mmCIF file of N, CA and C in Angstrom:
data_model
loop_
_atom_site.group_PDB
_atom_site.id
_atom_site.type_symbol
_atom_site.label_atom_id
_atom_site.label_comp_id
_atom_site.label_asym_id
_atom_site.label_seq_id
_atom_site.Cartn_x
_atom_site.Cartn_y
_atom_site.Cartn_z
ATOM 1 N N UNK A 120 -49.867 -51.837 -13.370
ATOM 2 C CA UNK A 120 -49.486 -51.981 -14.753
ATOM 3 C C UNK A 120 -49.302 -50.613 -15.414
ATOM 4 N N UNK A 121 -50.178 -49.695 -15.099
ATOM 5 C CA UNK A 121 -50.109 -48.358 -15.692
ATOM 6 C C UNK A 121 -48.801 -47.663 -15.311
ATOM 7 N N UNK A 122 -48.392 -47.861 -14.087
ATOM 8 C CA UNK A 122 -47.153 -47.252 -13.602
ATOM 9 C C UNK A 122 -45.944 -47.825 -14.349
ATOM 10 N N UNK A 123 -45.942 -49.132 -14.588
ATOM 11 C CA UNK A 123 -44.845 -49.765 -15.324
ATOM 12 C C UNK A 123 -44.789 -49.260 -16.759
ATOM 13 N N UNK A 124 -45.948 -49.084 -17.360
ATOM 14 C CA UNK A 124 -45.987 -48.567 -18.733
ATOM 15 C C UNK A 124 -45.454 -47.145 -18.806
ATOM 16 N N UNK A 125 -45.866 -46.316 -17.868
ATOM 17 C CA UNK A 125 -45.397 -44.928 -17.857
ATOM 18 C C UNK A 125 -43.898 -44.846 -17.600
ATOM 19 N N UNK A 126 -43.404 -45.657 -16.688
ATOM 20 C CA UNK A 126 -41.970 -45.672 -16.397
ATOM 21 C C UNK A 126 -41.176 -46.121 -17.623
ATOM 22 N N UNK A 127 -41.621 -47.185 -18.262
ATOM 23 C CA UNK A 127 -40.938 -47.683 -19.459
ATOM 24 C C UNK A 127 -40.970 -46.666 -20.589
ATOM 25 N N UNK A 128 -42.129 -46.075 -20.816
ATOM 26 C CA UNK A 128 -42.248 -45.080 -21.883
ATOM 27 C C UNK A 128 -41.377 -43.865 -21.595
ATOM 28 N N UNK A 129 -41.345 -43.425 -20.366
ATOM 29 C CA UNK A 129 -40.508 -42.280 -20.002
ATOM 30 C C UNK A 129 -39.030 -42.563 -20.191
ATOM 31 N N UNK A 130 -38.584 -43.739 -19.756
ATOM 32 C CA UNK A 130 -37.184 -44.113 -19.937
ATOM 33 C C UNK A 130 -36.819 -44.187 -21.421
ATOM 34 N N UNK A 131 -37.673 -44.838 -22.180
ATOM 35 C CA UNK A 131 -37.378 -45.008 -23.611
ATOM 36 C C UNK A 131 -37.388 -43.673 -24.349
ATOM 37 N N UNK A 132 -38.375 -42.850 -24.081
ATOM 38 C CA UNK A 132 -38.432 -41.562 -24.765
ATOM 39 C C UNK A 132 -37.242 -40.677 -24.409
ATOM 40 N N UNK A 133 -36.834 -40.718 -23.160
ATOM 41 C CA UNK A 133 -35.689 -39.915 -22.736
ATOM 42 C C UNK A 133 -34.403 -40.403 -23.390
ATOM 43 N N UNK A 134 -34.153 -41.712 -23.312
ATOM 44 C CA UNK A 134 -32.882 -42.235 -23.815
ATOM 45 C C UNK A 134 -32.853 -42.393 -25.321
ATOM 46 N N UNK A 135 -33.995 -42.671 -25.936
ATOM 47 C CA UNK A 135 -34.005 -42.936 -27.369
ATOM 48 C C UNK A 135 -34.297 -41.701 -28.204
ATOM 49 N N UNK A 136 -34.933 -40.692 -27.609
ATOM 50 C CA UNK A 136 -35.333 -39.532 -28.399
ATOM 51 C C UNK A 136 -34.769 -38.226 -27.860
ATOM 52 N N UNK A 137 -34.994 -37.939 -26.611
ATOM 53 C CA UNK A 137 -34.619 -36.639 -26.055
ATOM 54 C C UNK A 137 -33.103 -36.440 -25.978
ATOM 55 N N UNK A 138 -32.391 -37.371 -25.368
ATOM 56 C CA UNK A 138 -30.938 -37.213 -25.212
ATOM 57 C C UNK A 138 -30.230 -37.191 -26.572
ATOM 58 N N UNK A 139 -30.540 -38.118 -27.503
ATOM 59 C CA UNK A 139 -29.877 -38.000 -28.818
ATOM 60 C C UNK A 139 -30.208 -36.694 -29.545
ATOM 61 N N UNK A 140 -31.456 -36.254 -29.452
ATOM 62 C CA UNK A 140 -31.823 -34.996 -30.108
ATOM 63 C C UNK A 140 -31.026 -33.829 -29.532
ATOM 64 N N UNK A 141 -30.955 -33.748 -28.210
ATOM 65 C CA UNK A 141 -30.208 -32.658 -27.580
ATOM 66 C C UNK A 141 -28.717 -32.744 -27.881
ATOM 67 N N UNK A 142 -28.171 -33.957 -27.877
ATOM 68 C CA UNK A 142 -26.736 -34.082 -28.116
ATOM 69 C C UNK A 142 -26.372 -33.789 -29.574
ATOM 70 N N UNK A 143 -27.174 -34.222 -30.503
ATOM 71 C CA UNK A 143 -26.893 -33.938 -31.914
ATOM 72 C C UNK A 143 -27.119 -32.462 -32.228
ATOM 73 N N UNK A 144 -28.118 -31.865 -31.603
ATOM 74 C CA UNK A 144 -28.460 -30.478 -31.884
ATOM 75 C C UNK A 144 -27.487 -29.496 -31.235
ATOM 76 N N UNK A 145 -27.131 -29.738 -29.978
ATOM 77 C CA UNK A 145 -26.375 -28.735 -29.233
ATOM 78 C C UNK A 145 -24.928 -29.101 -28.929
ATOM 79 N N UNK A 146 -24.556 -30.356 -28.976
ATOM 80 C CA UNK A 146 -23.211 -30.743 -28.546
ATOM 81 C C UNK A 146 -22.207 -30.793 -29.685
ATOM 82 N N UNK A 147 -22.631 -30.594 -30.897
ATOM 83 C CA UNK A 147 -21.690 -30.594 -32.021
ATOM 84 C C UNK A 147 -21.049 -31.952 -32.208
ATOM 85 N N UNK A 148 -19.732 -31.975 -32.329
ATOM 86 C CA UNK A 148 -19.012 -33.222 -32.573
ATOM 87 C C UNK A 148 -19.078 -34.160 -31.360
ATOM 88 N N UNK A 149 -19.164 -33.594 -30.182
ATOM 89 C CA UNK A 149 -19.269 -34.430 -28.979
ATOM 90 C C UNK A 149 -20.622 -35.136 -28.917
ATOM 91 N N UNK A 150 -21.584 -34.674 -29.684
ATOM 92 C CA UNK A 150 -22.908 -35.284 -29.693
ATOM 93 C C UNK A 150 -22.878 -36.729 -30.136
ATOM 94 N N UNK A 151 -22.060 -37.033 -31.098
ATOM 95 C CA UNK A 151 -21.954 -38.422 -31.547
ATOM 96 C C UNK A 151 -21.289 -39.284 -30.479
ATOM 97 N N UNK A 152 -20.366 -38.729 -29.728
ATOM 98 C CA UNK A 152 -19.761 -39.473 -28.621
ATOM 99 C C UNK A 152 -20.802 -39.804 -27.568
ATOM 100 N N UNK A 153 -21.663 -38.860 -27.302
ATOM 101 C CA UNK A 153 -22.744 -39.093 -26.351
ATOM 102 C C UNK A 153 -23.665 -40.189 -26.877
ATOM 103 N N UNK A 154 -23.942 -40.167 -28.155
ATOM 104 C CA UNK A 154 -24.805 -41.199 -28.745
ATOM 105 C C UNK A 154 -24.163 -42.577 -28.656
ATOM 106 N N UNK A 155 -22.852 -42.660 -28.853
ATOM 107 C CA UNK A 155 -22.186 -43.952 -28.720
ATOM 108 C C UNK A 155 -22.241 -44.454 -27.284
ATOM 109 N N UNK A 156 -22.111 -43.560 -26.323
ATOM 110 C CA UNK A 156 -22.281 -43.971 -24.923
ATOM 111 C C UNK A 156 -23.692 -44.489 -24.677
ATOM 112 N N UNK A 157 -24.661 -43.852 -25.298
ATOM 113 C CA UNK A 157 -26.032 -44.345 -25.189
ATOM 114 C C UNK A 157 -26.150 -45.742 -25.792
ATOM 115 N N UNK A 158 -25.580 -45.936 -26.989
ATOM 116 C CA UNK A 158 -25.704 -47.221 -27.677
ATOM 117 C C UNK A 158 -25.098 -48.370 -26.887
ATOM 118 N N UNK A 159 -23.967 -48.119 -26.229
ATOM 119 C CA UNK A 159 -23.251 -49.208 -25.572
ATOM 120 C C UNK A 159 -23.490 -49.310 -24.071
ATOM 121 N N UNK A 160 -24.072 -48.305 -23.454
ATOM 122 C CA UNK A 160 -24.264 -48.356 -22.008
ATOM 123 C C UNK A 160 -25.719 -48.129 -21.604
ATOM 124 N N UNK A 161 -26.253 -46.978 -21.907
ATOM 125 C CA UNK A 161 -27.578 -46.618 -21.391
ATOM 126 C C UNK A 161 -28.700 -47.399 -22.062
ATOM 127 N N UNK A 162 -28.675 -47.522 -23.376
ATOM 128 C CA UNK A 162 -29.761 -48.197 -24.079
ATOM 129 C C UNK A 162 -29.889 -49.678 -23.708
ATOM 130 N N UNK A 163 -28.773 -50.437 -23.629
ATOM 131 C CA UNK A 163 -28.932 -51.829 -23.185
ATOM 132 C C UNK A 163 -29.464 -51.935 -21.760
ATOM 133 N N UNK A 164 -29.026 -51.019 -20.905
ATOM 134 C CA UNK A 164 -29.515 -51.028 -19.524
ATOM 135 C C UNK A 164 -31.007 -50.721 -19.469
ATOM 136 N N UNK A 165 -31.441 -49.775 -20.254
ATOM 137 C CA UNK A 165 -32.862 -49.427 -20.283
ATOM 138 C C UNK A 165 -33.686 -50.587 -20.827
ATOM 139 N N UNK A 166 -33.190 -51.255 -21.840
ATOM 140 C CA UNK A 166 -33.920 -52.416 -22.371
ATOM 141 C C UNK A 166 -33.973 -53.547 -21.348
ATOM 142 N N UNK A 167 -32.935 -53.700 -20.543
ATOM 143 C CA UNK A 167 -32.963 -54.696 -19.472
ATOM 144 C C UNK A 167 -33.996 -54.322 -18.413
ATOM 145 N N UNK A 168 -34.060 -53.051 -18.054
ATOM 146 C CA UNK A 168 -35.051 -52.592 -17.067
ATOM 147 C C UNK A 168 -36.463 -52.800 -17.604
ATOM 148 N N UNK A 169 -36.673 -52.498 -18.863
ATOM 149 C CA UNK A 169 -37.989 -52.722 -19.474
ATOM 150 C C UNK A 169 -38.314 -54.217 -19.454
ATOM 151 N N UNK A 170 -37.336 -55.059 -19.713
ATOM 152 C CA UNK A 170 -37.546 -56.504 -19.650
ATOM 153 C C UNK A 170 -37.903 -56.984 -18.258
ATOM 154 N N UNK A 171 -37.249 -56.433 -17.252
ATOM 155 C CA UNK A 171 -37.573 -56.789 -15.867
ATOM 156 C C UNK A 171 -38.998 -56.363 -15.527
ATOM 157 N N UNK A 172 -39.370 -55.156 -15.917
ATOM 158 C CA UNK A 172 -40.734 -54.697 -15.664
ATOM 159 C C UNK A 172 -41.752 -55.583 -16.380
ATOM 160 N N UNK A 173 -41.448 -55.993 -17.595
ATOM 161 C CA UNK A 173 -42.363 -56.859 -18.343
ATOM 162 C C UNK A 173 -42.437 -58.249 -17.730
ATOM 163 N N UNK A 174 -41.348 -58.728 -17.177
ATOM 164 C CA UNK A 174 -41.324 -60.058 -16.579
ATOM 165 C C UNK A 174 -42.155 -60.180 -15.320
ATOM 166 N N UNK A 175 -42.464 -59.066 -14.688
ATOM 167 C CA UNK A 175 -43.287 -59.119 -13.480
ATOM 168 C C UNK A 175 -44.759 -59.324 -13.791
ATOM 169 N N UNK A 176 -45.170 -59.048 -15.024
ATOM 170 C CA UNK A 176 -46.560 -59.263 -15.451
ATOM 171 C C UNK A 176 -46.546 -59.716 -16.909
ATOM 172 N N UNK A 177 -45.986 -60.881 -17.130
ATOM 173 C CA UNK A 177 -45.721 -61.364 -18.484
ATOM 174 C C UNK A 177 -46.955 -61.481 -19.378
ATOM 175 N N UNK A 178 -48.082 -61.988 -18.909
ATOM 176 C CA UNK A 178 -49.219 -62.133 -19.830
ATOM 177 C C UNK A 178 -49.702 -60.813 -20.442
ATOM 178 N N UNK A 179 -49.551 -59.718 -19.708
ATOM 179 C CA UNK A 179 -50.033 -58.434 -20.224
ATOM 180 C C UNK A 179 -48.938 -57.538 -20.785
ATOM 181 N N UNK A 180 -47.704 -57.739 -20.359
ATOM 182 C CA UNK A 180 -46.633 -56.811 -20.739
ATOM 183 C C UNK A 180 -45.530 -57.454 -21.578
ATOM 184 N N UNK A 181 -45.790 -58.583 -22.201
ATOM 185 C CA UNK A 181 -44.778 -59.293 -22.971
ATOM 186 C C UNK A 181 -44.238 -58.462 -24.129
ATOM 187 N N UNK A 182 -45.010 -57.542 -24.618
ATOM 188 C CA UNK A 182 -44.656 -56.765 -25.805
ATOM 189 C C UNK A 182 -43.704 -55.603 -25.519
ATOM 190 N N UNK A 183 -43.507 -55.267 -24.252
ATOM 191 C CA UNK A 183 -42.687 -54.083 -23.925
ATOM 192 C C UNK A 183 -41.235 -54.181 -24.398
ATOM 193 N N UNK A 184 -40.513 -55.309 -24.212
ATOM 194 C CA UNK A 184 -39.138 -55.355 -24.742
ATOM 195 C C UNK A 184 -39.086 -55.236 -26.263
ATOM 196 N N UNK A 185 -40.088 -55.783 -26.935
ATOM 197 C CA UNK A 185 -40.146 -55.679 -28.398
ATOM 198 C C UNK A 185 -40.342 -54.219 -28.802
ATOM 199 N N UNK A 186 -41.255 -53.539 -28.129
ATOM 200 C CA UNK A 186 -41.516 -52.135 -28.446
ATOM 201 C C UNK A 186 -40.303 -51.257 -28.150
ATOM 202 N N UNK A 187 -39.620 -51.528 -27.039
ATOM 203 C CA UNK A 187 -38.439 -50.730 -26.698
ATOM 204 C C UNK A 187 -37.337 -50.918 -27.730
ATOM 205 N N UNK A 188 -37.101 -52.162 -28.139
ATOM 206 C CA UNK A 188 -36.051 -52.424 -29.129
ATOM 207 C C UNK A 188 -36.416 -51.827 -30.489
ATOM 208 N N UNK A 189 -37.681 -51.861 -30.840
ATOM 209 C CA UNK A 189 -38.105 -51.301 -32.128
ATOM 210 C C UNK A 189 -38.080 -49.778 -32.119
ATOM 211 N N UNK A 190 -38.286 -49.179 -30.969
ATOM 212 C CA UNK A 190 -38.339 -47.717 -30.881
ATOM 213 C C UNK A 190 -36.965 -47.063 -31.022
ATOM 214 N N UNK A 191 -35.916 -47.745 -30.584
ATOM 215 C CA UNK A 191 -34.596 -47.122 -30.581
ATOM 216 C C UNK A 191 -34.142 -46.678 -31.968
ATOM 217 N N UNK A 192 -34.107 -47.550 -32.990
ATOM 218 C CA UNK A 192 -33.627 -47.061 -34.295
ATOM 219 C C UNK A 192 -34.548 -46.015 -34.916
ATOM 220 N N UNK A 193 -35.831 -46.170 -34.699
ATOM 221 C CA UNK A 193 -36.767 -45.190 -35.254
ATOM 222 C C UNK A 193 -36.563 -43.809 -34.642
ATOM 223 N N UNK A 194 -36.433 -43.765 -33.326
ATOM 224 C CA UNK A 194 -36.239 -42.475 -32.652
ATOM 225 C C UNK A 194 -34.911 -41.837 -33.036
ATOM 226 N N UNK A 195 -33.850 -42.641 -33.114
ATOM 227 C CA UNK A 195 -32.555 -42.074 -33.469
ATOM 228 C C UNK A 195 -32.557 -41.539 -34.887
ATOM 229 N N UNK A 196 -33.210 -42.253 -35.801
ATOM 230 C CA UNK A 196 -33.283 -41.775 -37.185
ATOM 231 C C UNK A 196 -34.039 -40.454 -37.273
ATOM 232 N N UNK A 197 -35.042 -40.284 -36.422
ATOM 233 C CA UNK A 197 -35.754 -39.012 -36.372
ATOM 234 C C UNK A 197 -34.822 -37.910 -35.874
ATOM 235 N N UNK A 198 -34.003 -38.219 -34.881
ATOM 236 C CA UNK A 198 -33.103 -37.207 -34.308
ATOM 237 C C UNK A 198 -32.053 -36.736 -35.297
ATOM 238 N N UNK A 199 -31.491 -37.646 -36.056
ATOM 239 C CA UNK A 199 -30.428 -37.249 -36.981
ATOM 240 C C UNK A 199 -30.953 -36.966 -38.381
ATOM 241 N N UNK A 200 -32.246 -37.157 -38.591
ATOM 242 C CA UNK A 200 -32.905 -36.907 -39.879
ATOM 243 C C UNK A 200 -32.244 -37.686 -41.006
ATOM 244 N N UNK A 201 -31.872 -38.915 -40.702
ATOM 245 C CA UNK A 201 -31.223 -39.776 -41.682
ATOM 246 C C UNK A 201 -31.508 -41.226 -41.308
ATOM 247 N N UNK A 202 -31.719 -42.082 -42.295
ATOM 248 C CA UNK A 202 -31.951 -43.490 -42.040
ATOM 249 C C UNK A 202 -30.610 -44.184 -41.836
ATOM 250 N N UNK A 203 -30.453 -44.860 -40.703
ATOM 251 C CA UNK A 203 -29.209 -45.558 -40.369
ATOM 252 C C UNK A 203 -29.535 -47.035 -40.186
ATOM 253 N N UNK A 204 -29.364 -47.853 -41.216
ATOM 254 C CA UNK A 204 -29.773 -49.260 -41.122
ATOM 255 C C UNK A 204 -28.962 -50.078 -40.123
ATOM 256 N N UNK A 205 -27.749 -49.654 -39.806
ATOM 257 C CA UNK A 205 -26.922 -50.388 -38.847
ATOM 258 C C UNK A 205 -27.541 -50.412 -37.452
ATOM 259 N N UNK A 206 -28.402 -49.461 -37.170
ATOM 260 C CA UNK A 206 -29.028 -49.417 -35.851
ATOM 261 C C UNK A 206 -29.924 -50.621 -35.591
ATOM 262 N N UNK A 207 -30.380 -51.275 -36.641
ATOM 263 C CA UNK A 207 -31.216 -52.455 -36.451
ATOM 264 C C UNK A 207 -30.414 -53.631 -35.887
ATOM 265 N N UNK A 208 -29.104 -53.617 -36.076
ATOM 266 C CA UNK A 208 -28.253 -54.624 -35.431
ATOM 267 C C UNK A 208 -28.237 -54.377 -33.931
ATOM 268 N N UNK A 209 -28.087 -53.115 -33.541
ATOM 269 C CA UNK A 209 -28.162 -52.777 -32.121
ATOM 270 C C UNK A 209 -29.531 -53.142 -31.559
ATOM 271 N N UNK A 210 -30.578 -52.853 -32.316
ATOM 272 C CA UNK A 210 -31.937 -53.145 -31.855
ATOM 273 C C UNK A 210 -32.130 -54.640 -31.619
ATOM 274 N N UNK A 211 -31.536 -55.467 -32.462
ATOM 275 C CA UNK A 211 -31.625 -56.919 -32.258
ATOM 276 C C UNK A 211 -30.938 -57.325 -30.956
ATOM 277 N N UNK A 212 -29.799 -56.722 -30.681
ATOM 278 C CA UNK A 212 -29.116 -56.988 -29.416
ATOM 279 C C UNK A 212 -29.922 -56.504 -28.223
ATOM 280 N N UNK A 213 -30.514 -55.329 -28.352
ATOM 281 C CA UNK A 213 -31.348 -54.802 -27.266
ATOM 282 C C UNK A 213 -32.568 -55.678 -27.044
ATOM 283 N N UNK A 214 -33.115 -56.222 -28.126
ATOM 284 C CA UNK A 214 -34.257 -57.122 -28.000
ATOM 285 C C UNK A 214 -33.857 -58.375 -27.229
ATOM 286 N N UNK A 215 -32.699 -58.930 -27.545
ATOM 287 C CA UNK A 215 -32.224 -60.108 -26.815
ATOM 288 C C UNK A 215 -32.008 -59.802 -25.343
ATOM 289 N N UNK A 216 -31.430 -58.653 -25.054
ATOM 290 C CA UNK A 216 -31.212 -58.254 -23.658
ATOM 291 C C UNK A 216 -32.539 -58.116 -22.933
ATOM 292 N N UNK A 217 -33.504 -57.445 -23.547
ATOM 293 C CA UNK A 217 -34.810 -57.262 -22.925
ATOM 294 C C UNK A 217 -35.552 -58.570 -22.721
ATOM 295 N N UNK A 218 -35.515 -59.442 -23.729
ATOM 296 C CA UNK A 218 -36.193 -60.731 -23.598
ATOM 297 C C UNK A 218 -35.533 -61.611 -22.546
ATOM 298 N N UNK A 219 -34.216 -61.600 -22.502
ATOM 299 C CA UNK A 219 -33.499 -62.380 -21.490
ATOM 300 C C UNK A 219 -33.831 -61.883 -20.086
ATOM 301 N N UNK A 220 -33.841 -60.575 -19.895
ATOM 302 C CA UNK A 220 -34.204 -60.013 -18.585
ATOM 303 C C UNK A 220 -35.644 -60.362 -18.226
ATOM 304 N N UNK A 221 -36.536 -60.354 -19.214
ATOM 305 C CA UNK A 221 -37.935 -60.681 -18.974
ATOM 306 C C UNK A 221 -38.090 -62.142 -18.549
ATOM 307 N N UNK A 222 -37.426 -63.042 -19.243
ATOM 308 C CA UNK A 222 -37.530 -64.466 -18.926
ATOM 309 C C UNK A 222 -36.924 -64.768 -17.561
ATOM 310 N N UNK A 223 -35.769 -64.189 -17.267
ATOM 311 C CA UNK A 223 -35.138 -64.418 -15.966
ATOM 312 C C UNK A 223 -36.029 -63.892 -14.846
ATOM 313 N N UNK A 224 -36.597 -62.721 -15.028
ATOM 314 C CA UNK A 224 -37.496 -62.161 -14.016
ATOM 315 C C UNK A 224 -38.709 -63.051 -13.820
ATOM 316 N N UNK A 225 -39.266 -63.529 -14.902
ATOM 317 C CA UNK A 225 -40.438 -64.413 -14.815
ATOM 318 C C UNK A 225 -40.097 -65.701 -14.077
ATOM 319 N N UNK A 226 -38.953 -66.293 -14.388
ATOM 320 C CA UNK A 226 -38.550 -67.519 -13.703
ATOM 321 C C UNK A 226 -38.316 -67.288 -12.215
ATOM 322 N N UNK A 227 -37.708 -66.170 -11.881
ATOM 323 C CA UNK A 227 -37.480 -65.857 -10.467
ATOM 324 C C UNK A 227 -38.799 -65.614 -9.732
ATOM 325 N N UNK A 228 -39.744 -64.955 -10.399
ATOM 326 C CA UNK A 228 -41.070 -64.723 -9.795
ATOM 327 C C UNK A 228 -41.786 -66.047 -9.552
ATOM 328 N N UNK A 229 -41.746 -66.934 -10.527
ATOM 329 C CA UNK A 229 -42.409 -68.233 -10.380
ATOM 330 C C UNK A 229 -41.765 -69.048 -9.272
ATOM 331 N N UNK A 230 -40.443 -69.009 -9.202
ATOM 332 C CA UNK A 230 -39.740 -69.764 -8.154
ATOM 333 C C UNK A 230 -40.080 -69.207 -6.783
ATOM 334 N N UNK A 231 -40.163 -67.885 -6.674
ATOM 335 C CA UNK A 231 -40.513 -67.266 -5.397
ATOM 336 C C UNK A 231 -41.906 -67.681 -4.962
ATOM 337 N N UNK A 232 -42.865 -67.668 -5.884
ATOM 338 C CA UNK A 232 -44.230 -68.069 -5.558
ATOM 339 C C UNK A 232 -44.305 -69.557 -5.227
ATOM 340 N N UNK A 233 -43.503 -70.369 -5.923
ATOM 341 C CA UNK A 233 -43.485 -71.796 -5.652
ATOM 342 C C UNK A 233 -42.915 -72.069 -4.261
ATOM 343 N N UNK A 234 -41.836 -71.366 -3.904
ATOM 344 C CA UNK A 234 -41.240 -71.537 -2.583
ATOM 345 C C UNK A 234 -42.185 -71.075 -1.473
ATOM 346 N N UNK A 235 -42.918 -69.987 -1.730
ATOM 347 C CA UNK A 235 -43.874 -69.499 -0.734
ATOM 348 C C UNK A 235 -45.020 -70.480 -0.534
ATOM 349 N N UNK A 236 -45.478 -71.102 -1.606
ATOM 350 C CA UNK A 236 -46.583 -72.065 -1.470
ATOM 351 C C UNK A 236 -46.115 -73.336 -0.799
ATOM 352 N N UNK A 237 -44.875 -73.727 -0.971
ATOM 353 C CA UNK A 237 -44.341 -74.915 -0.298
ATOM 354 C C UNK A 237 -44.161 -74.657 1.177
ATOM 355 N N UNK A 238 -43.834 -73.427 1.549
ATOM 356 C CA UNK A 238 -43.608 -73.104 2.964
ATOM 357 C C UNK A 238 -44.903 -73.128 3.760
ATOM 358 N N UNK A 239 -46.009 -72.910 3.089
ATOM 359 C CA UNK A 239 -47.307 -72.894 3.794
ATOM 360 C C UNK A 239 -47.806 -74.248 3.969
#
């Protein structure tokens, strides 16, 4: 469980805080292009990965997709030093992606365990 938490936190901090901060600070006008790539490609993928990790131990890690989705707008607002309310729409989508990945992973885990118990 500790390893999953560290992996999730590292992914989220890198994609939600470090990369936007570096791109806004050093990339100039291209920095916003990098942020849009994050919004539409990397961030949804990271939320899906966090959901998969949470789905493997649902009773203890159910909160991880919620935390990942909530962290994205907060971290980005810190990077640009401005409140951007539209990011909460993205966060809602990321939450759905993370929860869907978590539920699918949980169902697949249960089916695998059910099939293994039937085989014995």
